[in-house]
């Protein structure tokens, strides 16, 4: 089993094997739409694990709109792959993370009114606060990741405060692709490419995620410094049509082909 956020050198490509973290938040979204006990995010996580996911990602939002506290407890108890716990930088979430001690904690910005995580974390402006916030998580053994836009000031701040990982926000790149704004998409892609390289040069592990689909994953997967992708919404949607295992297998195939330079 590979470590979802470790600096492992396994894999055969020159860039090393790219890990896939499957985000199961939207299984909980469907469950919560009816206030029922199903579909169960843990069952989806176990299926994802069996389909080759290297880790499971879940975001416990302040408003509990999808993942609930009990889901985190169940994932922590039953998963055999690492759990990447996404959370806002609040005292409540810090306490929950310290109680469950997930393998990785990914700090994301959170606004109540947003539909999804819209921007990256403002690390540069909040360097001091975030440095104090992540210290106990790091001391407790969690690998701390910061979800940031492709911006040098954010990457440099993340390195200064001792994060282990930066996850680069691919949402804008994906939106521009689907809107057909290819020149702007390419400019955003160039920023992602350069920030992955900068992160790596500063000793940070580079991850990427948000909005990725079969159409957009290739160029990101081909970036040699990117070690992990976290993908959720598209995979859960595809699962309606082809099943979760097939959707994950196809995403994995796209990632591997891009990594191999195909
Ligand atoms: N990475 C982070 C930090 C996220 O907040 C999300 C969305 O919860 C994702 C990856 C996955 O994005 P998507 O569900 O659009 O694939």
PDB file of C-alpha atoms and ligand atoms in Angstrom:
ATOM      1  CA  UNK A   1       0.000   0.000   0.000  1.00  0.00           C
ATOM      2  CA  UNK A   2       1.385   3.397  -0.869  1.00  0.00           C
ATOM      3  CA  UNK A   3       1.239   6.253   1.587  1.00  0.00           C
ATOM      4  CA  UNK A   4      -1.125   8.884   0.296  1.00  0.00           C
ATOM      5  CA  UNK A   5       1.043  11.757   1.385  1.00  0.00           C
ATOM      6  CA  UNK A   6       4.409  10.172   1.938  1.00  0.00           C
ATOM      7  CA  UNK A   7       7.394  10.940  -0.256  1.00  0.00           C
ATOM      8  CA  UNK A   8       7.491   7.386  -1.532  1.00  0.00           C
ATOM      9  CA  UNK A   9       9.499   6.689  -4.636  1.00  0.00           C
ATOM     10  CA  UNK A  10       7.495   3.696  -5.763  1.00  0.00           C
ATOM     11  CA  UNK A  11       6.289   3.362  -9.317  1.00  0.00           C
ATOM     12  CA  UNK A  12       8.078   3.020 -12.571  1.00  0.00           C
ATOM     13  CA  UNK A  13       7.717   6.293 -14.476  1.00  0.00           C
ATOM     14  CA  UNK A  14      10.416   8.923 -14.195  1.00  0.00           C
ATOM     15  CA  UNK A  15       7.983  11.029 -12.201  1.00  0.00           C
ATOM     16  CA  UNK A  16       6.977   8.161  -9.890  1.00  0.00           C
ATOM     17  CA  UNK A  17       3.526   6.743  -9.479  1.00  0.00           C
ATOM     18  CA  UNK A  18       0.783   9.301  -9.131  1.00  0.00           C
ATOM     19  CA  UNK A  19      -1.571   8.573  -6.230  1.00  0.00           C
ATOM     20  CA  UNK A  20      -5.338   8.945  -6.514  1.00  0.00           C
ATOM     21  CA  UNK A  21      -7.366  10.087  -3.540  1.00  0.00           C
ATOM     22  CA  UNK A  22     -11.093   9.584  -4.036  1.00  0.00           C
ATOM     23  CA  UNK A  23     -13.320  12.185  -2.414  1.00  0.00           C
ATOM     24  CA  UNK A  24     -16.596  10.613  -1.273  1.00  0.00           C
ATOM     25  CA  UNK A  25     -18.356  13.785  -0.040  1.00  0.00           C
ATOM     26  CA  UNK A  26     -21.094  13.636  -2.633  1.00  0.00           C
ATOM     27  CA  UNK A  27     -22.202  10.155  -1.672  1.00  0.00           C
ATOM     28  CA  UNK A  28     -23.145  11.873   1.576  1.00  0.00           C
ATOM     29  CA  UNK A  29     -24.798  14.693  -0.405  1.00  0.00           C
ATOM     30  CA  UNK A  30     -27.173  12.159  -1.976  1.00  0.00           C
ATOM     31  CA  UNK A  31     -27.814  10.485   1.377  1.00  0.00           C
ATOM     32  CA  UNK A  32     -28.548  13.809   3.058  1.00  0.00           C
ATOM     33  CA  UNK A  33     -30.953  14.878   0.287  1.00  0.00           C
ATOM     34  CA  UNK A  34     -33.443  12.441   1.817  1.00  0.00           C
ATOM     35  CA  UNK A  35     -32.229  12.290   5.378  1.00  0.00           C
ATOM     36  CA  UNK A  36     -31.815   8.532   4.972  1.00  0.00           C
ATOM     37  CA  UNK A  37     -29.025   6.186   6.049  1.00  0.00           C
ATOM     38  CA  UNK A  38     -28.060   5.418   2.429  1.00  0.00           C
ATOM     39  CA  UNK A  39     -26.059   5.636   0.256  1.00  0.00           C
ATOM     40  CA  UNK A  40     -23.324   5.071   2.817  1.00  0.00           C
ATOM     41  CA  UNK A  41     -20.064   7.013   2.246  1.00  0.00           C
ATOM     42  CA  UNK A  42     -18.094   4.283   4.030  1.00  0.00           C
ATOM     43  CA  UNK A  43     -19.386   1.672   1.588  1.00  0.00           C
ATOM     44  CA  UNK A  44     -18.334   3.934  -1.306  1.00  0.00           C
ATOM     45  CA  UNK A  45     -14.932   4.436   0.302  1.00  0.00           C
ATOM     46  CA  UNK A  46     -14.435   0.693   0.672  1.00  0.00           C
ATOM     47  CA  UNK A  47     -15.446   0.158  -2.948  1.00  0.00           C
ATOM     48  CA  UNK A  48     -13.026   2.903  -4.013  1.00  0.00           C
ATOM     49  CA  UNK A  49     -10.320   1.213  -1.976  1.00  0.00           C
ATOM     50  CA  UNK A  50     -11.027  -2.093  -3.719  1.00  0.00           C
ATOM     51  CA  UNK A  51     -10.950  -0.290  -7.086  1.00  0.00           C
ATOM     52  CA  UNK A  52      -7.425   0.960  -6.438  1.00  0.00           C
ATOM     53  CA  UNK A  53      -7.826   4.326  -4.712  1.00  0.00           C
ATOM     54  CA  UNK A  54      -4.651   5.144  -2.815  1.00  0.00           C
ATOM     55  CA  UNK A  55      -6.571   7.110  -0.233  1.00  0.00           C
ATOM     56  CA  UNK A  56      -9.949   8.529   0.680  1.00  0.00           C
ATOM     57  CA  UNK A  57     -10.685  12.219   1.072  1.00  0.00           C
ATOM     58  CA  UNK A  58     -13.615  13.629   3.028  1.00  0.00           C
ATOM     59  CA  UNK A  59     -14.467  17.239   3.862  1.00  0.00           C
ATOM     60  CA  UNK A  60     -16.300  17.829   7.132  1.00  0.00           C
ATOM     61  CA  UNK A  61     -17.834  21.225   6.497  1.00  0.00           C
ATOM     62  CA  UNK A  62     -18.882  23.538   9.287  1.00  0.00           C
ATOM     63  CA  UNK A  63     -22.540  23.237   8.159  1.00  0.00           C
ATOM     64  CA  UNK A  64     -22.279  19.409   7.773  1.00  0.00           C
ATOM     65  CA  UNK A  65     -23.979  19.642   4.376  1.00  0.00           C
ATOM     66  CA  UNK A  66     -22.521  16.317   3.267  1.00  0.00           C
ATOM     67  CA  UNK A  67     -20.020  14.431   5.440  1.00  0.00           C
ATOM     68  CA  UNK A  68     -21.117  14.126   9.092  1.00  0.00           C
ATOM     69  CA  UNK A  69     -19.052  13.572  12.220  1.00  0.00           C
ATOM     70  CA  UNK A  70     -20.103   9.920  12.351  1.00  0.00           C
ATOM     71  CA  UNK A  71     -18.785   9.400   8.796  1.00  0.00           C
ATOM     72  CA  UNK A  72     -15.334  10.553   9.850  1.00  0.00           C
ATOM     73  CA  UNK A  73     -15.384   8.175  12.809  1.00  0.00           C
ATOM     74  CA  UNK A  74     -16.486   5.276  10.562  1.00  0.00           C
ATOM     75  CA  UNK A  75     -13.889   6.049   7.887  1.00  0.00           C
ATOM     76  CA  UNK A  76     -11.170   6.286  10.494  1.00  0.00           C
ATOM     77  CA  UNK A  77     -12.206   2.973  12.027  1.00  0.00           C
ATOM     78  CA  UNK A  78     -12.688   0.905   8.881  1.00  0.00           C
ATOM     79  CA  UNK A  79     -10.441   2.217   6.095  1.00  0.00           C
ATOM     80  CA  UNK A  80      -7.189   0.463   5.336  1.00  0.00           C
ATOM     81  CA  UNK A  81      -5.935   3.242   3.028  1.00  0.00           C
ATOM     82  CA  UNK A  82      -5.019   6.664   4.436  1.00  0.00           C
ATOM     83  CA  UNK A  83      -7.718   9.221   5.208  1.00  0.00           C
ATOM     84  CA  UNK A  84      -7.178  12.774   4.009  1.00  0.00           C
ATOM     85  CA  UNK A  85      -9.388  14.919   6.229  1.00  0.00           C
ATOM     86  CA  UNK A  86     -10.352  18.245   4.643  1.00  0.00           C
ATOM     87  CA  UNK A  87     -11.339  20.981   7.047  1.00  0.00           C
ATOM     88  CA  UNK A  88     -11.459  24.708   7.626  1.00  0.00           C
ATOM     89  CA  UNK A  89      -8.950  26.317   9.975  1.00  0.00           C
ATOM     90  CA  UNK A  90     -11.325  26.577  12.934  1.00  0.00           C
ATOM     91  CA  UNK A  91     -10.853  25.478  16.560  1.00  0.00           C
ATOM     92  CA  UNK A  92     -13.770  23.044  16.232  1.00  0.00           C
ATOM     93  CA  UNK A  93     -12.201  21.266  13.254  1.00  0.00           C
ATOM     94  CA  UNK A  94      -8.777  21.257  14.842  1.00  0.00           C
ATOM     95  CA  UNK A  95     -10.217  19.479  17.886  1.00  0.00           C
ATOM     96  CA  UNK A  96     -11.966  16.901  15.680  1.00  0.00           C
ATOM     97  CA  UNK A  97      -8.760  16.259  13.723  1.00  0.00           C
ATOM     98  CA  UNK A  98      -6.773  15.841  16.921  1.00  0.00           C
ATOM     99  CA  UNK A  99      -9.384  13.380  18.201  1.00  0.00           C
ATOM    100  CA  UNK A 100      -9.331  11.200  15.066  1.00  0.00           C
ATOM    101  CA  UNK A 101      -5.706  11.724  13.984  1.00  0.00           C
ATOM    102  CA  UNK A 102      -6.191  11.152  10.257  1.00  0.00           C
ATOM    103  CA  UNK A 103      -3.128  10.425   8.165  1.00  0.00           C
ATOM    104  CA  UNK A 104      -3.400  13.820   6.468  1.00  0.00           C
ATOM    105  CA  UNK A 105      -5.226  17.056   7.138  1.00  0.00           C
ATOM    106  CA  UNK A 106      -5.928  19.377   4.217  1.00  0.00           C
ATOM    107  CA  UNK A 107      -6.790  22.919   5.299  1.00  0.00           C
ATOM    108  CA  UNK A 108      -9.272  24.575   2.951  1.00  0.00           C
ATOM    109  CA  UNK A 109     -11.012  27.946   2.972  1.00  0.00           C
ATOM    110  CA  UNK A 110     -14.701  27.683   3.730  1.00  0.00           C
ATOM    111  CA  UNK A 111     -17.565  30.089   3.215  1.00  0.00           C
ATOM    112  CA  UNK A 112     -21.040  29.122   4.275  1.00  0.00           C
ATOM    113  CA  UNK A 113     -22.743  30.460   1.153  1.00  0.00           C
ATOM    114  CA  UNK A 114     -20.431  28.837  -1.402  1.00  0.00           C
ATOM    115  CA  UNK A 115     -21.509  25.806  -3.404  1.00  0.00           C
ATOM    116  CA  UNK A 116     -18.041  24.284  -3.242  1.00  0.00           C
ATOM    117  CA  UNK A 117     -14.536  25.347  -2.176  1.00  0.00           C
ATOM    118  CA  UNK A 118     -14.223  28.304  -4.500  1.00  0.00           C
ATOM    119  CA  UNK A 119     -10.767  29.692  -3.946  1.00  0.00           C
ATOM    120  CA  UNK A 120      -7.502  28.761  -2.336  1.00  0.00           C
ATOM    121  CA  UNK A 121      -6.441  29.374   1.211  1.00  0.00           C
ATOM    122  CA  UNK A 122      -4.963  32.824   1.984  1.00  0.00           C
ATOM    123  CA  UNK A 123      -1.748  31.553   3.531  1.00  0.00           C
ATOM    124  CA  UNK A 124       0.332  34.648   2.777  1.00  0.00           C
ATOM    125  CA  UNK A 125      -2.062  37.031   4.543  1.00  0.00           C
ATOM    126  CA  UNK A 126      -2.661  34.675   7.473  1.00  0.00           C
ATOM    127  CA  UNK A 127       0.792  33.219   7.844  1.00  0.00           C
ATOM    128  CA  UNK A 128       1.064  33.746  11.579  1.00  0.00           C
ATOM    129  CA  UNK A 129      -2.400  32.435  12.431  1.00  0.00           C
ATOM    130  CA  UNK A 130      -1.982  29.375  10.195  1.00  0.00           C
ATOM    131  CA  UNK A 131       1.494  28.639  11.549  1.00  0.00           C
ATOM    132  CA  UNK A 132      -0.011  28.403  15.054  1.00  0.00           C
ATOM    133  CA  UNK A 133      -3.026  26.494  13.778  1.00  0.00           C
ATOM    134  CA  UNK A 134      -1.106  23.713  12.026  1.00  0.00           C
ATOM    135  CA  UNK A 135       1.598  23.246  14.681  1.00  0.00           C
ATOM    136  CA  UNK A 136      -0.443  20.927  16.971  1.00  0.00           C
ATOM    137  CA  UNK A 137      -1.660  18.909  13.986  1.00  0.00           C
ATOM    138  CA  UNK A 138       1.890  18.430  12.798  1.00  0.00           C
ATOM    139  CA  UNK A 139       3.065  17.606  16.315  1.00  0.00           C
ATOM    140  CA  UNK A 140       0.317  14.969  16.516  1.00  0.00           C
ATOM    141  CA  UNK A 141       1.713  13.281  13.402  1.00  0.00           C
ATOM    142  CA  UNK A 142      -0.766  14.451  10.747  1.00  0.00           C
ATOM    143  CA  UNK A 143       0.681  15.463   7.403  1.00  0.00           C
ATOM    144  CA  UNK A 144      -0.566  18.992   6.896  1.00  0.00           C
ATOM    145  CA  UNK A 145      -1.611  20.058   3.422  1.00  0.00           C
ATOM    146  CA  UNK A 146      -2.748  23.548   2.407  1.00  0.00           C
ATOM    147  CA  UNK A 147      -5.214  23.953  -0.478  1.00  0.00           C
ATOM    148  CA  UNK A 148      -3.985  26.972  -2.414  1.00  0.00           C
ATOM    149  CA  UNK A 149      -4.333  28.768  -5.719  1.00  0.00           C
ATOM    150  CA  UNK A 150      -1.379  28.589  -8.107  1.00  0.00           C
ATOM    151  CA  UNK A 151       0.343  31.625  -6.674  1.00  0.00           C
ATOM    152  CA  UNK A 152       4.002  31.956  -5.663  1.00  0.00           C
ATOM    153  CA  UNK A 153       3.256  33.995  -2.525  1.00  0.00           C
ATOM    154  CA  UNK A 154       0.998  31.199  -1.216  1.00  0.00           C
ATOM    155  CA  UNK A 155       3.506  28.457  -2.003  1.00  0.00           C
ATOM    156  CA  UNK A 156       6.331  30.355  -0.325  1.00  0.00           C
ATOM    157  CA  UNK A 157       4.224  31.040   2.775  1.00  0.00           C
ATOM    158  CA  UNK A 158       3.221  27.370   2.968  1.00  0.00           C
ATOM    159  CA  UNK A 159       6.893  26.412   2.982  1.00  0.00           C
ATOM    160  CA  UNK A 160       7.732  29.030   5.622  1.00  0.00           C
ATOM    161  CA  UNK A 161       5.091  27.820   8.067  1.00  0.00           C
ATOM    162  CA  UNK A 162       6.164  24.189   7.763  1.00  0.00           C
ATOM    163  CA  UNK A 163       3.357  22.562   5.800  1.00  0.00           C
ATOM    164  CA  UNK A 164       4.300  19.189   4.323  1.00  0.00           C
ATOM    165  CA  UNK A 165       2.101  19.478   1.249  1.00  0.00           C
ATOM    166  CA  UNK A 166       0.386  22.051  -0.938  1.00  0.00           C
ATOM    167  CA  UNK A 167      -2.645  20.975  -2.921  1.00  0.00           C
ATOM    168  CA  UNK A 168      -2.972  23.177  -5.998  1.00  0.00           C
ATOM    169  CA  UNK A 169      -6.534  24.244  -6.821  1.00  0.00           C
ATOM    170  CA  UNK A 170      -7.348  23.066 -10.350  1.00  0.00           C
ATOM    171  CA  UNK A 171     -10.907  24.444 -10.330  1.00  0.00           C
ATOM    172  CA  UNK A 172     -10.191  27.510 -12.474  1.00  0.00           C
ATOM    173  CA  UNK A 173      -8.225  25.461 -15.012  1.00  0.00           C
ATOM    174  CA  UNK A 174     -11.105  22.967 -15.298  1.00  0.00           C
ATOM    175  CA  UNK A 175     -13.793  25.668 -15.535  1.00  0.00           C
ATOM    176  CA  UNK A 176     -11.887  27.505 -18.279  1.00  0.00           C
ATOM    177  CA  UNK A 177     -11.519  24.244 -20.197  1.00  0.00           C
ATOM    178  CA  UNK A 178     -15.217  23.439 -20.027  1.00  0.00           C
ATOM    179  CA  UNK A 179     -16.111  27.034 -20.983  1.00  0.00           C
ATOM    180  CA  UNK A 180     -13.913  26.714 -24.083  1.00  0.00           C
ATOM    181  CA  UNK A 181     -11.615  29.557 -22.968  1.00  0.00           C
ATOM    182  CA  UNK A 182      -8.513  27.729 -24.058  1.00  0.00           C
ATOM    183  CA  UNK A 183      -5.993  30.601 -24.028  1.00  0.00           C
ATOM    184  CA  UNK A 184      -6.937  31.436 -20.420  1.00  0.00           C
ATOM    185  CA  UNK A 185      -6.970  27.745 -19.531  1.00  0.00           C
ATOM    186  CA  UNK A 186      -3.442  27.388 -20.882  1.00  0.00           C
ATOM    187  CA  UNK A 187      -2.284  30.401 -18.874  1.00  0.00           C
ATOM    188  CA  UNK A 188      -3.768  28.897 -15.703  1.00  0.00           C
ATOM    189  CA  UNK A 189      -2.201  25.552 -16.544  1.00  0.00           C
ATOM    190  CA  UNK A 190       1.205  27.246 -16.893  1.00  0.00           C
ATOM    191  CA  UNK A 191       0.751  28.726 -13.406  1.00  0.00           C
ATOM    192  CA  UNK A 192      -0.117  25.288 -11.992  1.00  0.00           C
ATOM    193  CA  UNK A 193       2.932  23.773 -13.714  1.00  0.00           C
ATOM    194  CA  UNK A 194       5.246  26.480 -12.382  1.00  0.00           C
ATOM    195  CA  UNK A 195       3.817  26.310  -8.850  1.00  0.00           C
ATOM    196  CA  UNK A 196       4.183  22.524  -8.724  1.00  0.00           C
ATOM    197  CA  UNK A 197       7.856  23.015  -9.616  1.00  0.00           C
ATOM    198  CA  UNK A 198       8.273  25.824  -7.067  1.00  0.00           C
ATOM    199  CA  UNK A 199       6.630  23.760  -4.319  1.00  0.00           C
ATOM    200  CA  UNK A 200       8.912  20.838  -5.059  1.00  0.00           C
ATOM    201  CA  UNK A 201      11.993  23.063  -5.028  1.00  0.00           C
ATOM    202  CA  UNK A 202      10.989  24.343  -1.568  1.00  0.00           C
ATOM    203  CA  UNK A 203      10.615  20.817  -0.173  1.00  0.00           C
ATOM    204  CA  UNK A 204       6.818  20.742  -0.308  1.00  0.00           C
ATOM    205  CA  UNK A 205       5.001  17.781  -1.810  1.00  0.00           C
ATOM    206  CA  UNK A 206       2.691  18.971  -4.588  1.00  0.00           C
ATOM    207  CA  UNK A 207      -0.849  17.625  -4.903  1.00  0.00           C
ATOM    208  CA  UNK A 208      -3.675  18.892  -7.109  1.00  0.00           C
ATOM    209  CA  UNK A 209      -7.423  18.677  -7.256  1.00  0.00           C
ATOM    210  CA  UNK A 210     -10.867  20.172  -7.748  1.00  0.00           C
ATOM    211  CA  UNK A 211     -13.109  19.839 -10.765  1.00  0.00           C
ATOM    212  CA  UNK A 212     -10.970  17.240 -12.548  1.00  0.00           C
ATOM    213  CA  UNK A 213     -12.628  15.048 -15.185  1.00  0.00           C
ATOM    214  CA  UNK A 214     -11.425  12.556 -17.803  1.00  0.00           C
ATOM    215  CA  UNK A 215     -11.021  15.566 -20.143  1.00  0.00           C
ATOM    216  CA  UNK A 216      -8.877  17.677 -17.846  1.00  0.00           C
ATOM    217  CA  UNK A 217      -6.884  15.202 -15.763  1.00  0.00           C
ATOM    218  CA  UNK A 218      -4.181  14.365 -18.343  1.00  0.00           C
ATOM    219  CA  UNK A 219      -2.059  17.536 -18.351  1.00  0.00           C
ATOM    220  CA  UNK A 220      -2.192  17.759 -14.548  1.00  0.00           C
ATOM    221  CA  UNK A 221      -1.295  14.082 -14.139  1.00  0.00           C
ATOM    222  CA  UNK A 222       1.676  14.591 -16.438  1.00  0.00           C
ATOM    223  CA  UNK A 223       3.259  17.242 -14.203  1.00  0.00           C
ATOM    224  CA  UNK A 224       6.246  15.372 -12.753  1.00  0.00           C
ATOM    225  CA  UNK A 225       6.230  17.102  -9.361  1.00  0.00           C
ATOM    226  CA  UNK A 226       2.552  16.381  -8.706  1.00  0.00           C
ATOM    227  CA  UNK A 227       2.374  13.288  -6.519  1.00  0.00           C
ATOM    228  CA  UNK A 228      -1.324  12.984  -5.764  1.00  0.00           C
ATOM    229  CA  UNK A 229      -4.681  13.995  -7.236  1.00  0.00           C
ATOM    230  CA  UNK A 230      -7.871  14.279  -5.197  1.00  0.00           C
ATOM    231  CA  UNK A 231     -10.994  13.763  -7.276  1.00  0.00           C
ATOM    232  CA  UNK A 232     -14.614  13.484  -6.160  1.00  0.00           C
ATOM    233  CA  UNK A 233     -17.591  15.119  -7.820  1.00  0.00           C
ATOM    234  CA  UNK A 234     -16.957  13.846 -11.346  1.00  0.00           C
ATOM    235  CA  UNK A 235     -16.263  10.273 -10.178  1.00  0.00           C
ATOM    236  CA  UNK A 236     -19.390  10.093  -8.032  1.00  0.00           C
ATOM    237  CA  UNK A 237     -21.422  11.460 -10.950  1.00  0.00           C
ATOM    238  CA  UNK A 238     -19.932   8.956 -13.395  1.00  0.00           C
ATOM    239  CA  UNK A 239     -20.640   6.178 -10.919  1.00  0.00           C
ATOM    240  CA  UNK A 240     -24.360   6.697 -11.576  1.00  0.00           C
ATOM    241  CA  UNK A 241     -23.816   5.545 -15.145  1.00  0.00           C
ATOM    242  CA  UNK A 242     -20.983   3.032 -15.008  1.00  0.00           C
ATOM    243  CA  UNK A 243     -20.472   2.208 -11.331  1.00  0.00           C
ATOM    244  CA  UNK A 244     -17.822   3.590  -8.993  1.00  0.00           C
ATOM    245  CA  UNK A 245     -15.229   0.901  -9.678  1.00  0.00           C
ATOM    246  CA  UNK A 246     -15.371   1.426 -13.450  1.00  0.00           C
ATOM    247  CA  UNK A 247     -15.248   5.207 -13.084  1.00  0.00           C
ATOM    248  CA  UNK A 248     -12.173   4.977 -10.844  1.00  0.00           C
ATOM    249  CA  UNK A 249     -10.499   2.458 -13.148  1.00  0.00           C
ATOM    250  CA  UNK A 250     -11.003   4.760 -16.133  1.00  0.00           C
ATOM    251  CA  UNK A 251      -9.656   7.783 -14.239  1.00  0.00           C
ATOM    252  CA  UNK A 252      -6.681   5.699 -13.120  1.00  0.00           C
ATOM    253  CA  UNK A 253      -6.052   4.699 -16.759  1.00  0.00           C
ATOM    254  CA  UNK A 254      -6.117   8.367 -17.869  1.00  0.00           C
ATOM    255  CA  UNK A 255      -3.694   9.282 -15.081  1.00  0.00           C
ATOM    256  CA  UNK A 256      -1.314   6.425 -15.847  1.00  0.00           C
ATOM    257  CA  UNK A 257      -1.339   7.135 -19.602  1.00  0.00           C
ATOM    258  CA  UNK A 258      -0.563  10.815 -19.004  1.00  0.00           C
ATOM    259  CA  UNK A 259       2.171   9.948 -16.507  1.00  0.00           C
ATOM    260  CA  UNK A 260       3.736   7.550 -18.977  1.00  0.00           C
ATOM    261  CA  UNK A 261       3.763  10.305 -21.617  1.00  0.00           C
ATOM    262  CA  UNK A 262       1.177   8.583 -23.808  1.00  0.00           C
TER     263      UNK A 262
HETATM  264  N1  LIG B   1      -9.345  18.886  -3.199  1.00  0.00           N
HETATM  265  C1  LIG B   1      -9.911  19.739  -2.320  1.00  0.00           C
HETATM  266  C2  LIG B   1      -9.040  20.440  -1.345  1.00  0.00           C
HETATM  267  C3  LIG B   1     -11.309  19.931  -2.301  1.00  0.00           C
HETATM  268  O1  LIG B   1     -11.862  20.790  -1.422  1.00  0.00           O
HETATM  269  C4  LIG B   1     -12.106  19.193  -3.197  1.00  0.00           C
HETATM  270  C5  LIG B   1     -13.585  19.331  -3.160  1.00  0.00           C
HETATM  271  O2  LIG B   1     -14.074  18.972  -1.917  1.00  0.00           O
HETATM  272  C6  LIG B   1     -11.467  18.306  -4.079  1.00  0.00           C
HETATM  273  C7  LIG B   1     -10.082  18.184  -4.076  1.00  0.00           C
HETATM  274  C8  LIG B   1     -12.244  17.464  -5.036  1.00  0.00           C
HETATM  275  O3  LIG B   1     -12.907  18.266  -5.964  1.00  0.00           O
HETATM  276  P1  LIG B   1     -13.999  17.611  -6.898  1.00  0.00           P
HETATM  277  O4  LIG B   1     -15.062  17.060  -6.006  1.00  0.00           O
HETATM  278  O5  LIG B   1     -14.448  18.748  -7.739  1.00  0.00           O
HETATM  279  O6  LIG B   1     -13.307  16.540  -7.685  1.00  0.00           O
END
